[in-house]
Amino acid sequence: MDNSSLHTKILDLAIAAGDGSFTSRELAEAGYSLRAVSFSSLSYMRLIDSIENELGVYLDPEVDAEHYETIDSVAALVVASGVGADA
Amino acid sequence: MTAVLPGAFTDALTRHGDRVAVTDPDTSLSYAELAARARAAADRLATYDVAGRPLRVGLYATNSTDYVVAYLAALYAGAVPFLADSAFGPFELSRIAEDCGLDLLIHAPDAAVEQVTEELLADADEFGSLKVSRVRRTDAPPPPLLPDTEVCRFTSGSTGRPNCIEFSGPAVLAAARNWARGTGLSAEDRIACLAALSNGLAFNTSLLAAFLPGASLHLSRGLPTASRIVRLLESTGATRLVAFPALYESIVRRSSTGGFTGVRAAISSGAPLRDSVREEFTRLTGVPVHNYYGVAEAGPLTYAVDGDGGGLGTPLPGVEVIADEQGIRVRSESMGSRYLNAPGVFEERVDDQGRYRTGDQGHLLDGVLHLTGRTGRLVNVGGRKIDPIEITEVLREAAGVLDAVAFEAENQHGDTVLAAVVAVEPGLTAQLLRTHCSAVLPSFKVPWVFHLVDEIPVNSIGKPSVERLRRLLADARSN
């Protein structure tokens, strides 16, 4: 999965985890900042679960809290875990 | 008046000396070690004493062994601990500090407490990773506590001001004893507690209740995702799991089964747990989910012994539950006394027989309590009660907002959420409204979704039509 695909995948998972509380357009307008769209703790739980389910990566939100603020930083965390970007 | 809780804890900690009392990912304390650390921390707190009245100590932190040490230390020092939800934001924290006349605040090093504190007390090493700060004084004298108040906890309140519930020592002790007795808690139990200790679920089921019979309490940190829970269960050999519905949903999402071999009971409270989640959780793990019903003001009330999902169980020892056309009213040995910062409000909710009106509706079937709804306007979102009127008022204060209505809705999973339909001037976006709300409300009170309109739909008498608002929301989501 290249960087762009991974970004899109994380974006899709984040939108799903938000459970309709914001749209992809709103997230884009917020600079893809999850904090800016008030991503709730429940949404973070869903996102972490779905990343683990679909990408096989366990992310620990306490250890890496600062990496959960944007779609890009979450994607970078996934890459750092050895999954994803091959381009 | 002689305090009850210091003696109760001392007795329990002495009796179970070498057994494991409490652990977190970094620390394990036996009962004897917990007693020693709490005594040392109490001695430190005593040096900060204020003349003429008990010290008021706010605890504003997530779960840890240090949290338990700090709580016990406050009791041992003759102080009154005020257990504040760590999800409260600076706005609510400053109201708590002012309303309740806090003297000290015990908090995480990186907690945003600058608004309410004036001095970090650098010599307080006895509290481990937690810090102790002196709370900024105001000119107003602190409101007097009732003579028998030993602990204060909070509800989320309805005016942006968390209501502070005063509890006597006997009420806290009765809650713990009745829970331990009513649920068969024993010294062999190892409780994995994923709920915040400031919350009634954990406070009443996992703190003093765990220590009375000599059980061990195991705490986690951060978001209770399925993988984290499995690790906690595996490392502790837990026999009980105490958590909110979101955690059970996470386990089901991940299809996690590891770590549940020794778990005999899972306890869920707060928001209702969907039957589909309960059934799938039990199918995956083999562990029954026991419902528990409690309200912040009256403590733990019922427990479902059989864990078959059929209702919220039968009343715990010392609890009377009435369910009729007036809604659910309860009388318990663990009742709070009043709201320190909302005179008369608690008393208005108590009938002439001393029963507290919970605001819930339901019925008793063969002695088992079933909930059907609420009599009041508060919305239960993930176990936290939110007043939509408060949120509506916050929205109306935003620049460019013409009118607003916040109301209860459901997300696609059927969970209760708070939604807002807002009539706005051109240019105002949902993101700006979200930012506005986030600045003055804790995260759990920010509406789940904002729907912007030119005009709020009203009914024939000019009031907002909730039915039409819900339809608007449904149409927007389907599009």
XYZ file of C-alpha atoms in Angstrom:
566
model
C 0.000 0.000 0.000
C 1.538 3.339 -0.980
C 1.368 6.509 1.105
C -1.608 7.892 -0.737
C -3.584 4.671 -0.439
C -2.726 4.385 3.231
C -3.820 7.981 3.844
C -7.099 7.279 2.072
C -7.570 4.071 4.029
C -6.980 5.785 7.385
C -9.293 8.603 6.312
C -12.060 6.121 5.482
C -11.592 4.316 8.780
C -11.664 7.623 10.677
C -14.872 8.711 8.951
C -16.453 5.362 9.806
C -15.192 5.581 13.394
C -16.742 9.046 13.668
C -20.049 7.350 13.014
C -21.460 10.197 10.973
C -20.533 12.992 13.355
C -18.522 14.695 10.602
C -18.114 14.338 6.861
C -14.949 13.860 4.859
C -15.397 17.428 3.627
C -15.545 18.769 7.190
C -12.457 16.781 8.064
C -10.664 18.167 5.029
C -11.705 21.701 5.985
C -10.228 21.070 9.422
C -6.881 20.195 7.852
C -7.490 16.491 8.524
C -7.155 17.225 12.214
C -9.084 14.700 14.286
C -8.823 16.937 17.294
C -10.398 19.808 15.384
C -13.492 17.740 14.605
C -13.724 16.722 18.264
C -12.951 13.093 17.544
C -14.334 11.461 20.678
C -12.686 8.827 22.816
C -15.262 6.331 21.523
C -14.295 7.225 17.961
C -10.612 6.731 18.792
C -11.440 3.313 20.194
C -13.257 2.406 16.983
C -10.415 3.723 14.829
C -7.759 1.802 16.743
C -9.864 -1.364 16.586
C -10.441 -1.029 12.869
C -6.755 -0.328 12.131
C -5.888 -3.443 14.088
C -8.583 -5.456 12.320
C -7.832 -4.304 8.792
C -4.117 -3.503 8.842
C -2.947 -5.814 11.602
C -1.270 -3.021 13.544
C -1.803 -2.506 17.251
C -1.585 1.157 18.145
C -1.272 2.170 21.764
C -2.931 5.560 22.165
C -1.332 6.259 25.495
C 2.207 5.655 24.385
C 1.761 7.577 21.168
C -0.895 10.141 22.046
C 0.675 12.981 20.079
C 0.499 10.878 16.896
C -3.273 10.722 16.926
C -4.022 14.320 16.114
C -4.229 14.131 12.322
C -4.867 11.557 9.612
C -1.278 12.004 8.429
C 0.198 11.386 11.856
C -1.901 8.246 12.338
C -0.818 7.024 8.906
C 2.805 7.706 9.844
C 2.335 5.660 12.981
C 1.024 2.754 10.943
C 3.988 3.025 8.570
C 6.360 3.109 11.531
C 4.801 -0.143 12.672
C 6.001 -1.757 9.495
C 2.811 -1.770 7.499
C 1.956 0.160 4.435
C 4.015 2.595 2.493
C 6.039 0.954 -0.206
C 6.276 3.972 -2.422
C -17.992 13.917 64.283
C -15.723 10.875 63.975
C -14.935 9.843 60.427
C -15.849 6.287 59.437
C -13.828 5.655 56.280
C -10.276 5.950 57.679
C -11.068 3.187 60.165
C -12.724 1.020 57.519
C -9.719 1.284 55.216
C -7.229 0.804 58.051
C -9.033 -2.333 59.151
C -9.113 -3.780 55.631
C -5.495 -2.892 54.842
C -4.303 -4.374 58.122
C -6.243 -7.630 57.748
C -4.990 -8.373 54.250
C -1.389 -7.158 54.675
C 0.652 -9.173 52.178
C -2.017 -9.732 49.553
C -1.915 -7.661 46.387
C -4.162 -4.620 46.839
C -3.791 -2.583 43.664
C -1.721 -2.617 40.494
C -1.275 -0.503 37.385
C 1.068 -1.069 34.428
C 4.018 0.286 36.422
C 3.342 -0.549 40.053
C 2.024 -3.271 42.303
C 1.201 -2.538 45.938
C 0.330 -5.033 48.633
C -2.182 -3.970 51.243
C 0.663 -3.239 53.656
C 2.539 -1.212 51.045
C -0.596 0.705 50.135
C -1.162 1.519 53.808
C 2.410 2.725 54.235
C 2.325 4.901 51.144
C -1.070 6.363 52.040
C 0.119 7.165 55.565
C 3.229 8.923 54.263
C 1.172 10.923 51.791
C -1.348 11.757 54.530
C 1.468 13.104 56.685
C 2.462 15.346 53.794
C -1.099 16.571 53.278
C -1.352 17.355 56.984
C 1.433 19.921 56.574
C -0.818 21.854 54.189
C -3.698 21.937 56.645
C -5.977 24.923 56.921
C -7.054 26.142 60.306
C -10.503 25.442 61.614
C -11.896 23.044 59.004
C -11.013 19.903 57.062
C -8.754 20.399 54.062
C -10.586 20.066 50.724
C -8.555 18.075 48.229
C -9.574 17.773 44.597
C -8.475 14.581 42.806
C -8.299 15.197 39.070
C -6.520 12.301 37.410
C -6.985 9.035 35.588
C -6.723 5.651 37.280
C -3.413 4.615 38.809
C -2.014 3.214 42.029
C -1.001 6.792 42.829
C -4.646 7.805 42.546
C -5.636 5.215 45.144
C -2.782 6.338 47.398
C -3.926 9.961 47.098
C -7.543 9.098 47.857
C -6.631 7.143 50.981
C -4.136 9.822 52.009
C -6.838 12.472 51.937
C -9.061 10.343 54.157
C -6.238 9.500 56.550
C -5.287 13.180 56.785
C -8.817 14.055 57.874
C -9.324 15.888 54.595
C -12.339 15.587 52.296
C -11.460 14.211 48.840
C -13.403 15.640 45.892
C -13.236 13.133 43.019
C -13.495 15.061 39.753
C -13.921 13.359 36.392
C -10.660 13.713 34.479
C -12.790 14.335 31.373
C -13.919 17.642 32.837
C -12.296 20.533 31.018
C -10.704 23.669 32.501
C -14.077 25.420 32.360
C -15.768 22.908 34.640
C -12.707 22.418 36.801
C -12.610 26.122 37.620
C -16.273 26.007 38.629
C -15.642 23.021 40.871
C -12.686 24.724 42.534
C -14.666 27.884 43.136
C -18.006 26.310 44.067
C -16.545 23.783 46.456
C -13.784 25.858 47.994
C -11.001 23.433 47.113
C -7.705 24.030 48.905
C -5.501 21.611 46.977
C -5.637 19.823 43.664
C -3.886 16.511 43.008
C -3.383 16.066 39.282
C -1.250 14.632 36.479
C 1.861 16.697 35.641
C 0.499 17.619 32.215
C -3.085 18.374 33.288
C -4.430 21.775 32.273
C -4.922 23.186 35.759
C -3.325 26.620 35.403
C -6.670 28.384 35.593
C -7.381 27.107 39.078
C -4.010 26.637 40.737
C -1.512 29.188 41.983
C 1.408 27.142 43.276
C 2.863 23.702 42.592
C 3.897 22.195 45.915
C 7.255 20.766 44.954
C 7.844 18.854 48.160
C 4.973 16.395 47.661
C 6.978 13.401 46.423
C 4.770 10.988 48.325
C 2.167 11.110 45.561
C 4.307 9.359 42.959
C 3.670 10.595 39.455
C 0.863 12.909 40.589
C 1.434 16.531 41.522
C -0.108 18.588 44.302
C -0.991 22.218 43.663
C -2.503 24.863 45.862
C -5.782 26.126 44.465
C -6.101 29.821 43.777
C -8.072 31.481 46.565
C -11.165 33.523 45.989
C -12.671 36.152 48.236
C -15.772 34.064 48.894
C -15.590 31.739 51.892
C -15.924 28.035 51.025
C -19.465 26.719 51.400
C -19.775 24.722 54.617
C -19.831 20.935 54.324
C -22.227 18.822 56.345
C -20.522 17.585 59.534
C -20.560 13.930 58.433
C -19.388 14.465 54.840
C -16.290 12.381 54.106
C -16.229 12.175 50.289
C -17.574 14.327 47.476
C -18.189 13.190 43.910
C -19.725 14.919 40.912
C -22.471 14.562 38.390
C -22.038 16.310 35.073
C -24.688 18.856 36.093
C -27.059 20.772 33.895
C -25.767 24.327 33.885
C -22.112 23.832 32.997
C -21.561 23.491 36.713
C -21.004 19.911 37.877
C -23.169 19.144 40.880
C -21.076 18.172 43.891
C -22.653 15.327 45.875
C -21.737 15.094 49.539
C -21.494 11.556 50.922
C -21.263 10.587 54.560
C -18.750 7.946 55.584
C -21.500 5.450 56.506
C -23.072 5.887 53.041
C -19.791 5.140 51.239
C -19.117 2.187 53.524
C -22.648 0.823 53.043
C -22.305 1.055 49.252
C -19.104 -0.986 49.373
C -20.368 -3.544 51.874
C -23.684 -4.075 50.118
C -21.999 -4.418 46.742
C -19.461 -6.934 48.079
C -22.199 -8.924 49.813
C -24.766 -8.678 47.038
C -22.372 -9.768 44.302
C -20.364 -12.350 46.228
C -17.054 -10.517 46.053
C -14.310 -12.471 47.832
C -10.602 -12.379 48.616
C -9.972 -14.581 45.593
C -11.318 -11.987 43.201
C -9.037 -9.963 40.963
C -10.926 -6.996 39.549
C -9.859 -5.497 36.236
C -11.364 -2.037 36.405
C -11.506 -0.014 33.200
C -13.927 2.616 34.491
C -12.657 5.817 36.093
C -12.478 5.599 39.877
C -14.156 9.001 40.094
C -17.216 7.457 38.468
C -19.881 5.723 40.516
C -19.478 2.408 38.705
C -15.829 2.029 39.672
C -15.986 3.945 42.933
C -18.725 1.753 44.333
C -17.718 -1.616 42.858
C -13.947 -1.567 42.814
C -12.408 0.660 45.476
C -13.439 0.115 49.101
C -15.654 -2.764 47.906
C -12.556 -4.568 46.638
C -10.507 -3.917 49.753
C -13.095 -5.017 52.329
C -12.887 -8.743 51.408
C -9.195 -8.586 50.406
C -9.645 -8.727 46.635
C -7.111 -7.099 44.321
C -7.790 -4.145 42.059
C -6.063 -3.936 38.678
C -6.045 -0.652 36.813
C -5.268 0.230 33.237
C -4.511 3.535 31.581
C -5.632 5.258 28.450
C -8.366 4.161 26.111
C -9.718 0.737 27.009
C -9.338 -0.814 23.594
C -9.853 -4.553 23.229
C -6.147 -5.325 22.882
C -5.301 -3.343 25.981
C -7.988 -5.131 27.975
C -6.833 -8.544 26.856
C -3.305 -7.692 27.964
C -4.600 -6.558 31.354
C -6.691 -9.696 31.809
C -3.828 -11.968 30.796
C -1.283 -10.259 33.041
C -3.512 -10.160 36.112
C -5.568 -13.334 35.831
C -8.627 -11.201 36.469
C -11.845 -12.805 37.674
C -14.040 -9.730 37.219
C -14.192 -7.098 34.540
C -15.758 -3.723 35.329
C -16.370 -1.534 32.291
C -18.720 0.569 30.209
C -20.597 -0.693 27.139
C -18.057 0.860 24.749
C -15.452 -1.595 25.964
C -17.650 -4.611 25.342
C -18.319 -3.262 21.865
C -14.573 -2.984 21.283
C -14.045 -6.604 22.315
C -16.789 -7.714 19.960
C -15.368 -5.593 17.106
C -11.974 -7.202 17.561
C -13.388 -10.666 18.219
C -10.987 -10.771 21.158
C -11.140 -13.905 23.244
C -7.752 -14.087 24.943
C -7.453 -13.489 28.657
C -10.995 -14.412 29.569
C -10.260 -17.898 30.885
C -10.425 -16.869 34.533
C -13.059 -14.177 34.213
C -16.263 -15.243 35.947
C -18.233 -12.025 35.636
C -18.243 -8.937 33.486
C -20.096 -5.940 34.856
C -21.555 -3.253 32.644
C -23.148 0.001 33.604
C -23.667 3.568 32.503
C -25.402 3.480 29.175
C -27.484 0.441 28.194
C -25.542 -2.426 26.626
C -27.150 -3.547 23.378
C -28.442 -7.106 23.474
C -26.556 -7.987 20.288
C -23.262 -6.886 21.866
C -23.990 -8.731 25.092
C -24.823 -11.941 23.289
C -21.811 -11.770 20.993
C -19.479 -10.949 23.887
C -20.689 -13.961 25.851
C -20.517 -16.164 22.754
C -16.915 -15.117 22.117
C -15.651 -15.249 25.685
C -18.038 -17.513 27.559
C -18.378 -14.787 30.189
C -21.815 -13.537 31.252
C -22.361 -9.776 31.405
C -24.036 -8.714 34.620
C -26.024 -5.539 34.460
C -25.760 -3.080 37.275
C -27.971 -0.104 37.898
C -26.887 2.769 40.004
C -27.252 6.511 40.097
C -24.610 8.929 41.251
C -26.768 10.305 44.040
C -27.872 6.977 45.526
C -25.027 4.554 44.819
C -25.307 0.997 43.486
C -28.906 -0.153 43.422
C -29.415 -3.412 41.545
C -27.311 -6.281 40.225
C -28.220 -9.028 37.766
C -26.844 -12.148 39.430
C -27.565 -14.516 36.540
C -26.134 -12.298 33.794
C -28.635 -13.473 31.198
C -29.363 -9.958 29.987
C -32.955 -9.975 31.164
C -33.155 -6.652 32.949
C -30.980 -4.850 35.429
C -31.292 -7.347 38.246
C -32.740 -7.258 41.721
C -32.107 -4.669 44.441
C -28.862 -4.998 46.350
C -28.983 -5.359 50.149
C -30.223 -2.198 51.823
C -31.895 -0.897 48.660
C -35.602 -0.251 48.051
C -36.740 0.326 44.460
C -40.181 1.649 43.554
C -41.155 1.757 39.865
C -44.517 3.345 39.114
C -46.075 6.210 37.209
C -43.789 8.630 39.033
C -40.768 6.887 37.569
C -38.134 4.956 39.456
C -37.607 6.064 43.032
C -35.005 4.544 45.286
C -33.941 4.547 48.884
C -30.583 3.109 49.805
C -28.077 3.016 52.624
C -25.614 4.625 50.257
C -27.538 7.809 49.471
C -25.733 11.079 49.067
C -26.716 13.866 51.451
C -27.160 16.856 49.136
C -25.456 18.933 46.446
C -22.887 21.183 48.072
C -23.136 23.749 45.283
C -26.823 23.565 44.361
C -28.836 24.205 47.523
C -32.241 22.583 47.519
C -31.921 20.789 44.179
C -31.097 17.361 45.632
C -33.758 17.769 48.328
C -36.412 18.503 45.686
C -35.707 15.119 44.116
C -36.391 13.256 47.359
C -40.017 12.389 48.147
C -41.568 12.544 51.608
C -40.583 8.911 52.189
C -36.929 9.667 51.604
C -36.875 8.075 48.138
C -34.730 9.673 45.453
C -36.402 10.269 42.092
C -33.870 8.911 39.628
C -35.406 10.456 36.504
C -35.575 6.997 34.927
C -38.748 5.170 33.972
C -39.212 1.443 34.179
C -40.918 -1.451 35.887
C -40.220 -4.377 38.160
C -40.981 -7.811 36.764
C -40.644 -10.626 39.296
C -38.467 -8.276 41.295
C -36.149 -7.575 38.368
C -35.779 -3.956 37.287
C -36.278 -3.050 33.619
C -35.690 0.469 32.306
C -37.936 1.917 29.616
C -36.921 5.572 29.372
C -36.501 8.764 31.294
C -38.924 11.085 32.980
C -36.645 14.073 32.757
C -34.933 15.820 29.896
C -31.406 14.609 30.612
C -29.833 12.525 27.865
C -27.677 9.545 28.832
C -24.700 9.525 26.470
C -22.273 6.732 27.249
C -23.262 6.794 30.896
C -22.987 10.539 31.322
C -26.153 12.580 31.761
C -26.291 15.700 29.611
C -28.884 18.451 29.697
C -29.719 19.467 26.092
C -30.840 22.875 27.338
C -27.317 23.620 28.533
C -25.910 22.712 25.131
C -28.583 24.713 23.332
C -27.661 27.789 25.359
C -23.979 27.354 24.590
C -24.783 27.115 20.878
C -26.969 30.223 20.976
C -24.032 32.196 22.350
C -21.937 31.517 19.245
C -21.538 34.389 16.787
C -23.722 33.898 13.722
C -26.175 31.557 15.415
C -29.812 32.580 15.017
C -31.311 29.718 16.979
C -30.403 26.224 18.043
C -31.882 23.040 19.463
C -29.916 20.177 20.975
C -31.751 16.899 21.398
C -31.401 13.159 21.843
C -30.803 11.107 18.714
C -29.405 7.726 17.748
C -26.334 6.924 15.703
C -26.249 4.131 13.171
C -25.527 1.556 15.889
C -28.579 2.588 17.885
C -26.500 4.316 20.562
C -27.920 7.425 22.174
C -26.097 10.579 21.104
C -26.664 14.310 21.327
C -27.465 16.091 18.071
C -27.842 19.784 17.314
C -29.836 21.516 14.608
C -28.662 25.103 14.318
C -30.101 28.015 12.362
C -27.145 30.089 11.221
C -26.150 33.143 9.276
C -24.296 32.519 5.993
C -20.664 31.559 6.483
C -20.978 29.750 9.777
C -19.855 26.130 9.511
C -20.318 23.025 11.599
C -16.608 23.078 12.278
C -16.804 26.595 13.759
C -19.669 25.478 15.980
C -17.730 22.425 17.067
C -14.770 24.616 17.952
C -17.040 26.992 19.877
C -18.534 24.144 21.909
C -15.167 22.520 22.544
C -13.897 25.760 24.065
C -16.508 25.826 26.809
C -17.734 22.250 27.188
C -15.998 18.991 28.080
C -15.631 16.729 25.074
C -18.482 14.410 26.044
C -20.945 17.318 25.914
C -20.025 18.456 22.398
C -22.868 17.364 20.095
C -22.160 14.305 18.007
C -23.465 15.978 14.876
C -24.385 19.519 13.815
C -26.986 20.085 11.142
C -27.183 23.642 9.827
C -30.449 25.170 8.617
C -31.841 28.586 7.809
C -34.660 28.250 10.290
C -35.559 25.877 13.117
C -38.772 23.992 12.269
C -41.508 24.590 14.809
C -44.840 22.971 15.613
C -48.293 24.558 15.654
C -47.660 26.375 18.927
C -44.320 27.702 17.805
C -42.080 25.317 19.720
C -39.240 23.435 18.032
C -40.616 20.246 16.537
C -38.315 17.463 17.696
C -39.995 15.044 15.315
C -39.191 17.280 12.346
C -35.691 17.909 13.684
C -35.051 14.168 13.843
C -36.420 13.777 10.330
C -34.121 16.553 9.091
C -31.192 14.756 10.626
C -32.186 11.395 9.188
C -32.642 12.902 5.717
C -29.264 14.618 5.916
C -27.548 11.377 6.899
C -29.251 9.330 4.208
C -28.096 11.866 1.630
